[in-house]
Amino acid sequence: MTPYEVMLSESQERMLVVVKPGHEDAVKAIFDKWDLQSTVIGKATDDGLARIIDSGGDGALLQGAPLVSTLTDAPQYRLQGVKAKWLTELQERDLSELPLPKQSPEDVLLGLLASPNIASKEWVYRQYDHQVQTNTVAAPGADAAVLRVKGTAKGIALSTDGNGRLCYLDPFIGGMIAVAEACRNVSCTGAEPIALTDCLNFGNPESRKHITSLSSAFSAWQRHAAR
């Protein structure tokens, strides 16, 4: 990897802790107690520069850049999207032309109820310890998870929602429905929705077709969350 790629590389599930000089061993002892790996990867300086040093070689400077510039002048994309032809055709399709299933309505209903997307998820969440740190108030299976904040009379409600099929058919409407569903689930516990985060699973944004879906979903989240 080039030094530039090292600076931009993602450290999945790794955390950076800034420790006061002289306290490194004490912090490392805490990590060791819980069988967590920890490594000192650098030190803070007062010259305003970010440097990458080749620790595996002769210690030569690989890359140096002003820290402020690194944080504020990151490359920005100005991508222009285009709606995919297949999506337009799909949205304009006359659903009355679709053939009806040959099964009886009863068989169709039973098949739907047996689908993993609809049936109870207990067989999954019962395999996990949801009482870690003894903060769980509403157990799995409720509309939203509810966790207590120890030492206070407050709680936190969280819900994870999304419908890939709806976002596939209409990213904007699907995005709004995802936010609305999460808000409803949180509200059903008596909590007030105050914030949201996303877990994007779209195609390559360098594709004009994919960036259209991505930007449409973002616009939906922004508009719906503002309400």
mmCIF file of C-alpha atoms in Angstrom:
data_model
loop_
_atom_site.group_PDB
_atom_site.id
_atom_site.type_symbol
_atom_site.label_atom_id
_atom_site.label_comp_id
_atom_site.label_asym_id
_atom_site.label_seq_id
_atom_site.Cartn_x
_atom_site.Cartn_y
_atom_site.Cartn_z
ATOM 1 C CA MET A 1 0.000 0.000 0.000
ATOM 2 C CA THR A 2 1.114 3.530 -0.672
ATOM 3 C CA PRO A 3 1.484 5.956 2.270
ATOM 4 C CA TYR A 4 -1.630 7.774 1.039
ATOM 5 C CA GLU A 5 -3.607 4.525 1.124
ATOM 6 C CA VAL A 6 -2.332 3.804 4.634
ATOM 7 C CA MET A 7 -3.624 7.186 5.800
ATOM 8 C CA LEU A 8 -7.047 6.528 4.296
ATOM 9 C CA SER A 9 -7.319 2.835 5.165
ATOM 10 C CA GLU A 10 -10.264 1.731 7.251
ATOM 11 C CA SER A 11 -9.655 -0.047 10.539
ATOM 12 C CA GLN A 12 -12.782 -2.151 10.861
ATOM 13 C CA GLU A 13 -13.819 -2.755 14.480
ATOM 14 C CA ARG A 14 -10.662 -1.097 15.793
ATOM 15 C CA MET A 15 -10.731 1.886 18.116
ATOM 16 C CA LEU A 16 -8.243 4.707 18.630
ATOM 17 C CA VAL A 17 -7.647 5.942 22.180
ATOM 18 C CA VAL A 18 -5.705 9.123 22.953
ATOM 19 C CA VAL A 19 -3.796 8.591 26.207
ATOM 20 C CA LYS A 20 -1.847 11.096 28.287
ATOM 21 C CA PRO A 21 1.919 10.561 28.028
ATOM 22 C CA GLY A 22 3.178 8.243 30.743
ATOM 23 C CA HIS A 23 -0.125 6.366 31.137
ATOM 24 C CA GLU A 24 0.324 3.941 28.244
ATOM 25 C CA ASP A 25 1.197 0.939 30.432
ATOM 26 C CA ALA A 26 -1.776 1.508 32.735
ATOM 27 C CA VAL A 27 -4.173 1.616 29.793
ATOM 28 C CA LYS A 28 -2.574 -1.441 28.206
ATOM 29 C CA ALA A 29 -3.022 -3.334 31.488
ATOM 30 C CA ILE A 30 -6.765 -2.728 31.265
ATOM 31 C CA PHE A 31 -6.881 -4.105 27.742
ATOM 32 C CA ASP A 32 -4.793 -7.112 28.789
ATOM 33 C CA LYS A 33 -7.185 -7.827 31.658
ATOM 34 C CA TRP A 34 -10.014 -8.264 29.167
ATOM 35 C CA ASP A 35 -7.905 -10.174 26.621
ATOM 36 C CA LEU A 36 -7.967 -7.288 24.150
ATOM 37 C CA GLN A 37 -5.027 -6.482 21.921
ATOM 38 C CA SER A 38 -3.611 -2.975 22.101
ATOM 39 C CA THR A 39 -0.657 -1.286 20.451
ATOM 40 C CA VAL A 40 0.857 2.174 20.610
ATOM 41 C CA ILE A 41 0.713 3.428 17.036
ATOM 42 C CA GLY A 42 1.872 7.004 17.380
ATOM 43 C CA LYS A 43 2.235 10.119 19.471
ATOM 44 C CA ALA A 44 0.844 13.640 19.407
ATOM 45 C CA THR A 45 3.090 16.510 18.368
ATOM 46 C CA ASP A 46 2.701 20.268 18.436
ATOM 47 C CA ASP A 47 3.868 21.113 14.920
ATOM 48 C CA GLY A 48 0.492 20.641 13.201
ATOM 49 C CA LEU A 49 1.737 17.851 10.921
ATOM 50 C CA ALA A 50 0.488 14.308 10.441
ATOM 51 C CA ARG A 51 3.309 11.886 9.657
ATOM 52 C CA ILE A 52 3.487 8.208 8.728
ATOM 53 C CA ILE A 53 6.765 6.520 9.647
ATOM 54 C CA ASP A 54 7.992 3.216 8.219
ATOM 55 C CA SER A 55 8.347 1.324 11.509
ATOM 56 C CA GLY A 56 9.099 -1.943 9.729
ATOM 57 C CA GLY A 57 12.017 -0.521 7.792
ATOM 58 C CA ASP A 58 14.595 2.111 8.574
ATOM 59 C CA GLY A 59 12.159 4.525 10.212
ATOM 60 C CA ALA A 60 12.054 6.779 7.185
ATOM 61 C CA LEU A 61 9.275 9.342 6.769
ATOM 62 C CA LEU A 62 6.781 7.969 4.249
ATOM 63 C CA GLN A 63 4.238 10.754 4.210
ATOM 64 C CA GLY A 64 3.716 14.104 5.854
ATOM 65 C CA ALA A 65 0.792 16.490 5.573
ATOM 66 C CA PRO A 66 -0.659 19.464 7.481
ATOM 67 C CA LEU A 67 -3.166 18.026 9.941
ATOM 68 C CA VAL A 68 -5.780 20.739 9.394
ATOM 69 C CA SER A 69 -5.604 20.253 5.639
ATOM 70 C CA THR A 70 -5.961 16.493 6.088
ATOM 71 C CA LEU A 71 -9.138 16.943 8.136
ATOM 72 C CA THR A 72 -10.849 19.751 6.236
ATOM 73 C CA ASP A 73 -9.692 19.486 2.630
ATOM 74 C CA ALA A 74 -10.607 15.896 1.879
ATOM 75 C CA PRO A 75 -11.505 15.133 -1.760
ATOM 76 C CA GLN A 76 -15.168 15.739 -2.556
ATOM 77 C CA TYR A 77 -17.154 13.965 -5.243
ATOM 78 C CA ARG A 78 -19.684 15.737 -7.436
ATOM 79 C CA LEU A 79 -21.432 12.786 -9.004
ATOM 80 C CA GLN A 80 -24.320 13.063 -11.446
ATOM 81 C CA GLY A 81 -26.787 10.219 -11.356
ATOM 82 C CA VAL A 82 -29.175 8.818 -13.917
ATOM 83 C CA LYS A 83 -32.278 6.767 -13.306
ATOM 84 C CA ALA A 84 -31.883 3.226 -14.565
ATOM 85 C CA LYS A 85 -34.130 2.274 -17.472
ATOM 86 C CA TRP A 86 -35.089 -1.016 -15.834
ATOM 87 C CA LEU A 87 -36.285 0.833 -12.725
ATOM 88 C CA THR A 88 -38.550 3.101 -14.754
ATOM 89 C CA GLU A 89 -39.990 0.098 -16.572
ATOM 90 C CA LEU A 90 -40.527 -1.734 -13.298
ATOM 91 C CA GLN A 91 -42.306 1.194 -11.645
ATOM 92 C CA GLU A 92 -44.578 1.680 -14.664
ATOM 93 C CA ARG A 93 -45.509 -1.974 -14.948
ATOM 94 C CA ASP A 94 -49.211 -2.812 -14.746
ATOM 95 C CA LEU A 95 -49.500 -5.129 -11.759
ATOM 96 C CA SER A 96 -52.895 -6.365 -12.928
ATOM 97 C CA GLU A 97 -51.093 -8.215 -15.709
ATOM 98 C CA LEU A 98 -49.168 -10.406 -13.282
ATOM 99 C CA PRO A 99 -50.468 -13.989 -13.106
ATOM 100 C CA LEU A 100 -52.122 -14.994 -9.863
ATOM 101 C CA PRO A 101 -50.646 -17.953 -7.970
ATOM 102 C CA LYS A 102 -52.404 -21.247 -8.451
ATOM 103 C CA GLN A 103 -52.352 -22.056 -4.746
ATOM 104 C CA SER A 104 -55.344 -21.388 -2.576
ATOM 105 C CA PRO A 105 -55.317 -18.220 -0.453
ATOM 106 C CA GLU A 106 -54.982 -20.414 2.635
ATOM 107 C CA ASP A 107 -51.814 -22.059 1.325
ATOM 108 C CA VAL A 108 -50.373 -18.694 0.318
ATOM 109 C CA LEU A 109 -51.062 -17.300 3.795
ATOM 110 C CA LEU A 110 -49.450 -20.279 5.513
ATOM 111 C CA GLY A 111 -46.439 -19.955 3.237
ATOM 112 C CA LEU A 112 -46.067 -16.293 4.132
ATOM 113 C CA LEU A 113 -46.360 -16.970 7.857
ATOM 114 C CA ALA A 114 -43.645 -19.623 7.553
ATOM 115 C CA SER A 115 -41.280 -17.235 5.783
ATOM 116 C CA PRO A 116 -38.223 -16.262 7.888
ATOM 117 C CA ASN A 117 -38.977 -12.631 7.032
ATOM 118 C CA ILE A 118 -42.329 -12.822 8.815
ATOM 119 C CA ALA A 119 -42.111 -15.707 11.292
ATOM 120 C CA SER A 120 -40.798 -15.315 14.830
ATOM 121 C CA LYS A 121 -37.076 -14.584 15.110
ATOM 122 C CA GLU A 122 -36.845 -16.150 18.564
ATOM 123 C CA TRP A 123 -34.831 -19.092 17.257
ATOM 124 C CA VAL A 124 -32.086 -16.578 16.429
ATOM 125 C CA TYR A 125 -32.051 -14.165 19.358
ATOM 126 C CA ARG A 126 -32.497 -16.861 22.011
ATOM 127 C CA GLN A 127 -28.990 -18.048 21.098
ATOM 128 C CA TYR A 128 -27.475 -14.751 22.224
ATOM 129 C CA ASP A 129 -27.077 -13.275 25.688
ATOM 130 C CA HIS A 130 -29.211 -10.150 25.606
ATOM 131 C CA GLN A 131 -28.694 -9.460 29.326
ATOM 132 C CA VAL A 132 -25.069 -8.362 29.033
ATOM 133 C CA GLN A 133 -24.360 -5.637 31.632
ATOM 134 C CA THR A 134 -27.910 -6.189 32.993
ATOM 135 C CA ASN A 135 -29.314 -3.132 31.233
ATOM 136 C CA THR A 136 -32.024 -4.789 29.120
ATOM 137 C CA VAL A 137 -35.544 -3.624 29.979
ATOM 138 C CA ALA A 138 -37.492 -4.814 26.919
ATOM 139 C CA ALA A 139 -36.269 -8.227 25.780
ATOM 140 C CA PRO A 140 -35.895 -9.269 22.111
ATOM 141 C CA GLY A 141 -39.203 -9.661 20.344
ATOM 142 C CA ALA A 142 -40.550 -6.277 21.418
ATOM 143 C CA ASP A 143 -41.103 -3.402 18.999
ATOM 144 C CA ALA A 144 -37.761 -1.903 20.014
ATOM 145 C CA ALA A 145 -34.943 -2.684 22.403
ATOM 146 C CA VAL A 146 -35.082 -0.695 25.636
ATOM 147 C CA LEU A 147 -31.966 -0.285 27.769
ATOM 148 C CA ARG A 148 -31.726 1.434 31.112
ATOM 149 C CA VAL A 149 -29.116 4.060 31.912
ATOM 150 C CA LYS A 150 -27.745 2.988 35.273
ATOM 151 C CA GLY A 151 -27.794 5.615 37.967
ATOM 152 C CA THR A 152 -30.656 7.495 36.322
ATOM 153 C CA ALA A 153 -34.366 7.098 35.724
ATOM 154 C CA LYS A 154 -33.807 7.257 31.975
ATOM 155 C CA GLY A 155 -33.773 4.627 29.257
ATOM 156 C CA ILE A 156 -32.748 4.325 25.623
ATOM 157 C CA ALA A 157 -34.947 2.737 22.951
ATOM 158 C CA LEU A 158 -33.440 1.468 19.698
ATOM 159 C CA SER A 159 -34.908 -0.123 16.590
ATOM 160 C CA THR A 160 -33.277 -1.453 13.430
ATOM 161 C CA ASP A 161 -35.540 -1.406 10.391
ATOM 162 C CA GLY A 162 -35.429 -1.438 6.614
ATOM 163 C CA ASN A 163 -37.084 -3.097 3.645
ATOM 164 C CA GLY A 164 -34.690 -3.849 0.826
ATOM 165 C CA ARG A 165 -37.481 -4.706 -1.604
ATOM 166 C CA LEU A 166 -39.177 -1.346 -1.154
ATOM 167 C CA CYS A 167 -35.888 0.529 -1.544
ATOM 168 C CA TYR A 168 -35.199 -1.546 -4.647
ATOM 169 C CA LEU A 169 -38.520 -0.543 -6.208
ATOM 170 C CA ASP A 170 -38.330 3.114 -5.140
ATOM 171 C CA PRO A 171 -35.281 4.275 -3.137
ATOM 172 C CA PHE A 172 -36.971 7.505 -2.049
ATOM 173 C CA ILE A 173 -40.252 6.000 -0.856
ATOM 174 C CA GLY A 174 -38.425 2.981 0.557
ATOM 175 C CA GLY A 175 -36.110 5.259 2.516
ATOM 176 C CA MET A 176 -39.016 7.212 3.984
ATOM 177 C CA ILE A 177 -40.800 3.996 4.960
ATOM 178 C CA ALA A 178 -37.663 2.705 6.709
ATOM 179 C CA VAL A 179 -37.416 5.846 8.838
ATOM 180 C CA ALA A 180 -41.146 5.825 9.568
ATOM 181 C CA GLU A 181 -41.072 2.176 10.646
ATOM 182 C CA ALA A 182 -38.138 2.747 13.000
ATOM 183 C CA CYS A 183 -39.852 5.795 14.509
ATOM 184 C CA ARG A 184 -43.078 3.861 15.042
ATOM 185 C CA ASN A 185 -41.284 1.004 16.755
ATOM 186 C CA VAL A 186 -39.441 3.363 19.089
ATOM 187 C CA SER A 187 -42.633 5.314 19.806
ATOM 188 C CA CYS A 188 -44.494 2.109 20.692
ATOM 189 C CA THR A 189 -42.198 1.715 23.702
ATOM 190 C CA GLY A 190 -43.123 5.181 24.949
ATOM 191 C CA ALA A 191 -39.857 6.736 23.788
ATOM 192 C CA GLU A 192 -39.362 9.764 21.555
ATOM 193 C CA PRO A 193 -37.305 9.311 18.363
ATOM 194 C CA ILE A 194 -34.490 11.861 18.435
ATOM 195 C CA ALA A 195 -31.749 10.524 16.146
ATOM 196 C CA LEU A 196 -30.997 7.989 13.435
ATOM 197 C CA THR A 197 -28.007 6.395 11.794
ATOM 198 C CA ASP A 198 -27.718 4.323 8.652
ATOM 199 C CA CYS A 199 -26.111 1.118 7.462
ATOM 200 C CA LEU A 200 -25.816 1.626 3.717
ATOM 201 C CA ASN A 201 -25.875 -1.373 1.416
ATOM 202 C CA PHE A 202 -25.979 0.176 -2.042
ATOM 203 C CA GLY A 203 -23.935 -0.524 -5.131
ATOM 204 C CA ASN A 204 -20.748 1.220 -6.215
ATOM 205 C CA PRO A 205 -21.471 4.998 -5.985
ATOM 206 C CA GLU A 206 -19.137 5.590 -8.924
ATOM 207 C CA SER A 207 -21.904 4.111 -11.071
ATOM 208 C CA ARG A 208 -24.373 6.802 -12.178
ATOM 209 C CA LYS A 209 -27.257 4.393 -11.657
ATOM 210 C CA HIS A 210 -26.191 3.438 -8.152
ATOM 211 C CA ILE A 211 -25.528 7.001 -7.035
ATOM 212 C CA THR A 212 -29.093 7.859 -8.022
ATOM 213 C CA SER A 213 -30.477 5.216 -5.661
ATOM 214 C CA LEU A 214 -28.099 6.280 -2.901
ATOM 215 C CA SER A 215 -28.858 9.998 -3.181
ATOM 216 C CA SER A 216 -32.621 9.349 -3.404
ATOM 217 C CA ALA A 217 -32.565 7.321 -0.192
ATOM 218 C CA PHE A 218 -30.467 9.969 1.556
ATOM 219 C CA SER A 219 -32.897 12.684 0.471
ATOM 220 C CA ALA A 220 -35.758 10.653 1.897
ATOM 221 C CA TRP A 221 -34.025 10.189 5.245
ATOM 222 C CA GLN A 222 -33.155 13.864 5.438
ATOM 223 C CA ARG A 223 -36.656 15.058 4.593
ATOM 224 C CA HIS A 224 -38.427 12.554 6.824
ATOM 225 C CA ALA A 225 -36.069 13.034 9.772
ATOM 226 C CA ALA A 226 -36.533 16.806 9.601
ATOM 227 C CA ARG A 227 -40.211 16.319 10.361
#
